[in-house]
CSV table of C-alpha atoms and ligand atoms in Angstrom, one decimal:
chain,number,residue,atom,x,y,z
E,1,UNK,CA,118.4,89.8,89.3
E,2,UNK,CA,117.7,89.9,92.9
E,3,UNK,CA,116.6,91.0,95.7
E,4,UNK,CA,119.3,93.2,97.1
E,5,UNK,CA,119.7,94.3,100.7
E,6,UNK,CA,118.8,98.0,100.3
E,7,UNK,CA,121.6,99.8,102.4
E,8,UNK,CA,120.8,103.2,103.1
E,9,UNK,CA,124.0,105.1,102.7
E,10,UNK,CA,122.6,108.9,102.3
E,11,UNK,CA,123.3,109.6,106.0
E,12,UNK,CA,127.0,108.7,105.5
E,13,UNK,CA,127.2,110.6,102.3
E,14,UNK,CA,125.3,113.4,104.1
E,15,UNK,CA,127.7,113.6,106.8
E,16,UNK,CA,130.5,113.2,103.9
E,17,UNK,CA,129.1,116.2,102.3
E,18,UNK,CA,129.0,118.2,105.4
E,19,UNK,CA,132.5,117.8,106.4
E,20,UNK,CA,133.5,118.6,102.8
E,21,UNK,CA,134.5,115.4,101.9
E,22,UNK,CA,133.7,114.2,98.1
E,23,UNK,CA,134.6,111.5,95.5
E,24,UNK,CA,135.0,108.0,96.5
E,25,UNK,CA,135.2,109.3,100.3
E,26,UNK,CA,131.1,109.8,100.1
E,27,UNK,CA,130.8,105.8,100.1
E,28,UNK,CA,132.1,104.8,103.7
E,29,UNK,CA,134.5,102.0,103.8
E,30,UNK,CA,132.4,99.2,104.3
E,31,UNK,CA,131.0,100.0,100.7
E,32,UNK,CA,134.0,101.0,99.0
E,33,UNK,CA,134.2,99.2,95.9
E,34,UNK,CA,137.3,96.8,95.1
E,35,UNK,CA,136.4,96.4,90.9
E,36,UNK,CA,137.4,99.1,88.9
E,37,UNK,CA,135.0,100.8,86.8
E,38,UNK,CA,135.4,99.8,83.1
E,39,UNK,CA,138.2,102.7,81.6
E,40,UNK,CA,135.1,103.8,79.2
E,41,UNK,CA,131.3,103.3,80.3
E,42,UNK,CA,130.0,102.5,77.2
E,43,UNK,CA,131.0,100.2,74.5
E,44,UNK,CA,129.2,100.4,71.0
E,45,UNK,CA,129.0,97.4,68.5
E,46,UNK,CA,127.3,96.5,65.4
E,47,UNK,CA,125.1,93.7,64.9
E,48,UNK,CA,124.2,93.3,61.2
E,49,UNK,CA,123.5,97.3,60.5
E,50,UNK,CA,121.7,97.8,63.9
E,51,UNK,CA,123.8,99.5,66.4
E,52,UNK,CA,124.4,98.6,69.8
E,53,UNK,CA,125.9,100.6,72.9
E,54,UNK,CA,126.3,98.6,76.1
E,55,UNK,CA,126.0,101.2,79.4
E,56,UNK,CA,127.7,100.3,82.3
E,57,UNK,CA,125.5,101.1,85.7
E,58,UNK,CA,127.8,99.8,88.2
E,59,UNK,CA,128.6,96.8,90.2
E,60,UNK,CA,127.2,94.7,93.3
E,61,UNK,CA,129.9,93.0,94.8
E,62,UNK,CA,127.3,90.3,96.6
E,63,UNK,CA,128.9,88.8,99.9
E,64,UNK,CA,128.9,85.2,99.8
E,65,UNK,CA,125.8,83.5,101.2
E,66,UNK,CA,125.1,79.5,101.4
E,67,UNK,CA,121.9,80.3,100.5
E,68,UNK,CA,122.3,81.8,97.1
E,69,UNK,CA,123.1,78.6,95.2
E,70,UNK,CA,120.8,75.7,96.9
E,71,UNK,CA,123.2,73.0,95.3
E,72,UNK,CA,126.4,74.6,95.5
E,73,UNK,CA,128.6,75.3,98.4
E,74,UNK,CA,130.3,78.8,99.0
E,75,UNK,CA,133.7,76.7,98.2
E,76,UNK,CA,132.2,75.8,95.1
E,77,UNK,CA,130.8,79.4,94.2
E,78,UNK,CA,134.3,80.7,94.9
E,79,UNK,CA,135.9,78.0,92.8
E,80,UNK,CA,133.6,79.0,89.8
E,81,UNK,CA,134.5,82.7,90.3
E,82,UNK,CA,138.1,82.1,90.6
E,83,UNK,CA,138.4,79.8,87.4
E,84,UNK,CA,136.0,82.6,85.8
E,85,UNK,CA,139.2,85.1,86.5
E,86,UNK,CA,137.0,86.8,89.2
E,87,UNK,CA,138.2,87.7,92.7
E,88,UNK,CA,136.9,84.7,95.3
E,89,UNK,CA,136.1,87.0,98.3
E,90,UNK,CA,132.6,87.9,96.6
E,91,UNK,CA,130.3,87.4,93.6
E,92,UNK,CA,130.9,90.1,90.8
E,93,UNK,CA,127.3,91.2,89.5
E,94,UNK,CA,127.6,94.2,87.5
E,95,UNK,CA,124.8,95.8,85.6
E,96,UNK,CA,124.9,97.0,81.9
E,97,UNK,CA,122.1,98.5,80.1
E,98,UNK,CA,121.8,98.2,76.3
E,99,UNK,CA,120.4,101.0,74.0
E,100,UNK,CA,119.8,99.9,70.0
E,101,UNK,CA,119.6,101.9,67.4
E,102,UNK,CA,117.8,100.0,64.3
E,103,UNK,CA,115.1,101.0,61.8
E,104,UNK,CA,114.8,104.7,63.0
E,105,UNK,CA,114.2,103.8,66.2
E,106,UNK,CA,116.0,104.0,69.4
E,107,UNK,CA,115.3,101.1,72.1
E,108,UNK,CA,116.5,100.7,75.6
E,109,UNK,CA,117.0,97.5,77.0
E,110,UNK,CA,115.8,97.4,81.2
E,111,UNK,CA,116.5,100.6,82.8
E,112,UNK,CA,119.1,100.1,85.4
E,113,UNK,CA,119.1,100.3,88.9
E,114,UNK,CA,118.3,104.2,88.8
E,115,UNK,CA,120.9,104.3,91.9
E,116,UNK,CA,118.1,103.0,94.2
E,117,UNK,CA,119.9,99.3,94.5
E,118,UNK,CA,123.0,99.4,95.7
E,119,UNK,CA,125.8,101.8,96.7
E,120,UNK,CA,128.2,100.8,93.7
E,121,UNK,CA,125.6,101.3,91.0
E,122,UNK,CA,123.6,104.0,89.5
E,123,UNK,CA,126.2,105.3,86.9
E,124,UNK,CA,123.6,104.6,83.7
E,125,UNK,CA,122.8,108.5,83.2
E,126,UNK,CA,126.4,109.6,83.5
E,127,UNK,CA,127.6,107.1,81.1
E,128,UNK,CA,124.6,107.5,78.6
E,129,UNK,CA,125.7,111.2,78.4
E,130,UNK,CA,129.1,110.3,77.7
E,131,UNK,CA,127.9,107.9,74.7
E,132,UNK,CA,126.1,110.8,73.5
E,133,UNK,CA,122.9,109.2,74.1
E,134,UNK,CA,120.2,111.7,75.0
E,135,UNK,CA,117.6,110.0,77.2
E,136,UNK,CA,114.8,112.0,75.8
E,137,UNK,CA,115.4,110.4,72.2
E,138,UNK,CA,114.5,106.9,73.5
E,139,UNK,CA,111.3,105.6,71.7
E,140,UNK,CA,111.1,102.1,73.4
E,141,UNK,CA,112.0,100.9,76.7
E,142,UNK,CA,111.9,96.8,77.0
E,143,UNK,CA,111.6,95.2,80.2
E,144,UNK,CA,112.9,91.8,80.9
E,145,UNK,CA,111.2,91.4,84.3
E,146,UNK,CA,110.2,93.3,87.3
E,147,UNK,CA,113.2,92.7,89.9
E,148,UNK,CA,114.7,96.1,91.2
E,149,UNK,CA,117.9,96.1,89.0
E,150,UNK,CA,115.8,95.8,86.1
E,151,UNK,CA,113.1,98.5,86.7
E,152,UNK,CA,114.0,100.7,89.5
E,153,UNK,CA,115.6,103.1,86.6
E,154,UNK,CA,112.3,103.9,85.7
E,155,UNK,CA,111.1,105.6,88.8
E,156,UNK,CA,112.7,108.5,90.4
E,157,UNK,CA,113.8,108.0,93.9
E,158,UNK,CA,111.6,109.0,96.7
E,159,UNK,CA,108.9,110.4,94.0
E,160,UNK,CA,108.3,107.5,91.7
E,161,UNK,CA,108.1,110.0,88.9
E,162,UNK,CA,108.5,108.7,85.6
E,163,UNK,CA,112.1,109.1,84.5
E,164,UNK,CA,110.9,108.2,80.5
E,165,UNK,CA,107.7,109.6,80.6
E,166,UNK,CA,107.7,109.9,76.6
E,167,UNK,CA,108.9,106.3,75.7
E,168,UNK,CA,106.8,103.3,75.3
E,169,UNK,CA,107.7,100.4,78.0
E,170,UNK,CA,107.0,97.1,76.7
E,171,UNK,CA,106.3,94.5,79.4
E,172,UNK,CA,105.4,90.9,79.3
E,173,UNK,CA,101.5,90.5,80.3
E,174,UNK,CA,102.3,87.6,82.4
E,175,UNK,CA,105.2,89.6,84.1
E,176,UNK,CA,103.0,93.0,84.4
E,177,UNK,CA,99.7,90.4,85.7
E,178,UNK,CA,102.0,88.7,88.3
E,179,UNK,CA,103.4,91.7,90.2
E,180,UNK,CA,100.0,93.8,90.0
E,181,UNK,CA,97.8,91.2,91.3
E,182,UNK,CA,96.5,92.5,94.7
E,183,UNK,CA,96.7,88.7,96.0
E,184,UNK,CA,100.7,88.3,95.4
E,185,UNK,CA,101.9,90.7,98.4
E,186,UNK,CA,100.3,88.0,100.4
E,187,UNK,CA,102.2,85.0,98.9
E,188,UNK,CA,105.5,86.5,98.4
E,189,UNK,CA,108.6,86.3,101.0
E,190,UNK,CA,108.7,89.5,103.3
E,191,UNK,CA,111.7,90.7,101.3
E,192,UNK,CA,109.8,90.9,97.9
E,193,UNK,CA,106.3,92.1,99.2
E,194,UNK,CA,107.8,96.2,99.2
E,195,UNK,CA,108.6,95.6,95.8
E,196,UNK,CA,105.4,94.6,94.7
E,197,UNK,CA,103.7,97.2,96.5
E,198,UNK,CA,105.9,99.9,94.7
E,199,UNK,CA,105.0,98.3,91.3
E,200,UNK,CA,101.4,98.4,92.2
E,201,UNK,CA,101.4,101.9,93.2
E,202,UNK,CA,103.2,102.9,90.3
E,203,UNK,CA,102.8,101.1,87.1
E,204,UNK,CA,99.2,101.0,86.6
E,205,UNK,CA,99.0,104.6,86.8
E,206,UNK,CA,101.4,104.8,83.8
E,207,UNK,CA,99.6,105.5,80.5
E,208,UNK,CA,102.8,105.0,78.3
E,209,UNK,CA,103.1,100.8,79.5
E,210,UNK,CA,102.1,98.6,77.1
E,211,UNK,CA,101.6,94.5,78.1
E,212,UNK,CA,102.4,92.2,75.2
E,213,UNK,CA,101.3,88.5,74.8
E,214,UNK,CA,103.8,85.9,73.9
E,215,UNK,CA,106.8,86.6,71.5
E,216,UNK,CA,105.7,89.2,69.1
E,217,UNK,CA,108.1,91.9,67.3
E,218,UNK,CA,108.3,94.9,69.8
E,219,UNK,CA,110.6,96.8,68.0
E,220,UNK,CA,112.5,96.9,64.6
E,221,UNK,CA,114.4,93.6,64.2
E,222,UNK,CA,113.5,92.7,68.0
E,223,UNK,CA,111.3,90.1,69.5
E,224,UNK,CA,110.4,89.0,72.8
E,225,UNK,CA,111.8,85.2,73.7
E,226,UNK,CA,110.1,83.5,76.4
E,227,UNK,CA,112.1,82.5,79.1
E,228,UNK,CA,110.5,82.0,82.3
E,229,UNK,CA,111.8,80.9,85.7
E,230,UNK,CA,113.9,83.3,87.1
E,231,UNK,CA,110.3,85.3,87.5
E,232,UNK,CA,106.9,84.2,85.6
E,233,UNK,CA,107.3,86.4,83.0
E,234,UNK,CA,110.7,86.5,82.2
E,235,UNK,CA,111.6,87.4,78.5
E,236,UNK,CA,114.6,87.4,76.9
E,237,UNK,CA,115.0,90.1,73.6
E,238,UNK,CA,116.1,88.5,70.2
E,239,UNK,CA,118.0,91.2,67.9
E,240,UNK,CA,118.1,90.4,64.3
E,241,UNK,CA,119.7,92.2,61.3
E,242,UNK,CA,120.9,90.8,58.3
E,243,UNK,CA,122.5,87.5,59.0
E,244,UNK,CA,123.6,88.8,62.2
E,245,UNK,CA,121.8,88.0,65.4
E,246,UNK,CA,122.1,88.9,69.1
E,247,UNK,CA,120.3,87.1,71.9
E,248,UNK,CA,120.0,89.5,74.7
E,249,UNK,CA,119.4,87.1,77.3
E,250,UNK,CA,118.9,89.4,80.5
E,251,UNK,CA,118.9,87.2,83.7
E,252,UNK,CA,118.5,83.9,82.0
E,253,UNK,CA,122.0,82.9,83.0
E,254,UNK,CA,122.6,86.0,85.0
E,255,UNK,CA,126.2,85.1,86.3
E,256,UNK,CA,127.6,83.4,83.7
E,257,UNK,CA,130.5,82.2,86.0
E,258,UNK,CA,128.1,80.6,87.9
E,259,UNK,CA,125.0,79.3,85.7
E,260,UNK,CA,126.4,79.4,82.1
E,261,UNK,CA,129.4,76.9,83.8
E,262,UNK,CA,126.7,75.1,85.8
E,263,UNK,CA,123.2,75.3,84.4
E,264,UNK,CA,121.8,73.0,86.7
E,265,UNK,CA,122.7,75.4,89.7
E,266,UNK,CA,119.7,76.5,91.5
E,267,UNK,CA,120.1,80.2,92.3
E,268,UNK,CA,117.9,82.0,95.1
E,269,UNK,CA,116.6,84.4,92.7
E,270,UNK,CA,115.2,82.1,90.5
E,271,UNK,CA,111.5,81.8,91.5
E,272,UNK,CA,110.9,78.7,89.8
E,273,UNK,CA,114.4,77.1,89.6
E,274,UNK,CA,113.5,74.0,87.4
E,275,UNK,CA,111.6,76.2,85.0
E,276,UNK,CA,114.8,78.7,84.9
E,277,UNK,CA,117.1,75.8,84.1
E,278,UNK,CA,115.3,74.5,81.4
E,279,UNK,CA,114.9,78.2,80.1
E,280,UNK,CA,118.7,78.9,80.4
E,281,UNK,CA,119.3,75.4,78.8
E,282,UNK,CA,116.9,75.8,75.5
E,283,UNK,CA,118.2,79.7,75.4
E,284,UNK,CA,122.0,78.6,75.4
E,285,UNK,CA,121.3,75.4,73.0
E,286,UNK,CA,119.4,78.1,70.4
E,287,UNK,CA,122.5,80.7,70.9
E,288,UNK,CA,124.6,77.9,69.8
E,289,UNK,CA,122.5,76.5,67.2
E,290,UNK,CA,122.0,79.5,65.2
E,291,UNK,CA,125.8,80.6,65.8
E,292,UNK,CA,124.4,84.1,67.4
E,293,UNK,CA,126.2,86.4,69.6
E,294,UNK,CA,124.7,86.4,73.1
E,295,UNK,CA,124.8,89.3,76.0
E,296,UNK,CA,123.5,89.6,79.3
E,297,UNK,CA,122.4,92.2,82.1
E,298,UNK,CA,125.0,90.8,84.8
E,299,UNK,CA,127.7,89.6,82.0
E,300,UNK,CA,131.0,90.7,82.6
E,301,UNK,CA,131.2,94.2,80.7
E,302,UNK,CA,130.2,94.9,77.7
E,303,UNK,CA,128.6,91.9,77.9
E,304,UNK,CA,128.5,90.3,74.8
E,305,UNK,CA,130.2,87.0,73.6
E,306,UNK,CA,129.7,83.9,72.1
E,307,UNK,CA,128.7,80.3,73.8
E,308,UNK,CA,129.6,76.8,73.2
E,309,UNK,CA,129.1,73.3,74.8
E,310,UNK,CA,131.5,72.7,77.5
E,311,UNK,CA,131.6,69.1,79.4
E,312,UNK,CA,128.2,69.0,80.9
E,313,UNK,CA,127.7,72.9,81.1
E,314,UNK,CA,128.7,75.7,78.8
E,315,UNK,CA,131.1,78.3,78.3
E,316,UNK,CA,131.0,82.1,77.6
E,317,UNK,CA,133.9,83.7,75.5
E,318,UNK,CA,133.4,87.4,75.9
E,319,UNK,CA,134.0,89.8,73.1
E,320,UNK,CA,136.7,92.0,74.4
E,321,UNK,CA,136.0,95.9,74.3
N,401,LIG,ZN1,118.9,90.9,87.7
């Protein structure tokens, strides 16, 4: 989603290491994580004959901010979090990457934070290893959009070296053109300029990134689904196998406690709020009509569930791990 505050915790980690401290003490108390990690950092389930593995990358416990939702107060946001079973004192925003094995191919959906977004995230590599997935075995990476929490896992911290040089990385042509336009930097808010500069310095040099137009099949049984608004070229991914379907919604309905329950809420991270709401409603209506499963990058881990109408909004029933 998200234009997260970059906090440099390396200095405190270095100091802690020098003092011989380790483990959770590496993170200074200000960043201490209140949400326990899942007991197991990966969950595998089937969609038809496709094998889907949800892999936990971590969480952002976002401090409340009156500007977060334009048409809801902090008290409204707190009440919505509590109603969905979460603590009131921050917004729980987990990060979950999924890896799909289908048709002889291994496909990863988005890339995690790369440990470069929040000090409480960056666990993808360790949890992927625990799941028995070799990163070198990934044939294809589908990218939903170019926000940091979805693409920084493609790039090594500091050097920007490719983490997956041998995978084909498939992106929307609209998203690619938006972020790589040199003129976009002047038009972006200050907090987004660095992101665009990093993208422009790195992605055009990669030979393994492919732009696709529209909603093609991009991997066995997986199609892009246009869901703009969050960003201009934001895409969901639709997995179909036999009679089973999974809508990988990415950030179309980012924090379900907020915008599945209240699809009309306008989040600060939706670049075009009206378009994001229209895409969100269309996607959720399609999931209901098709009796599909849904998952989302920021849904409660492991992220999969079903959707139903609930008054003026919608409700997510999470599948228990
Ligand atoms: Zn996101």
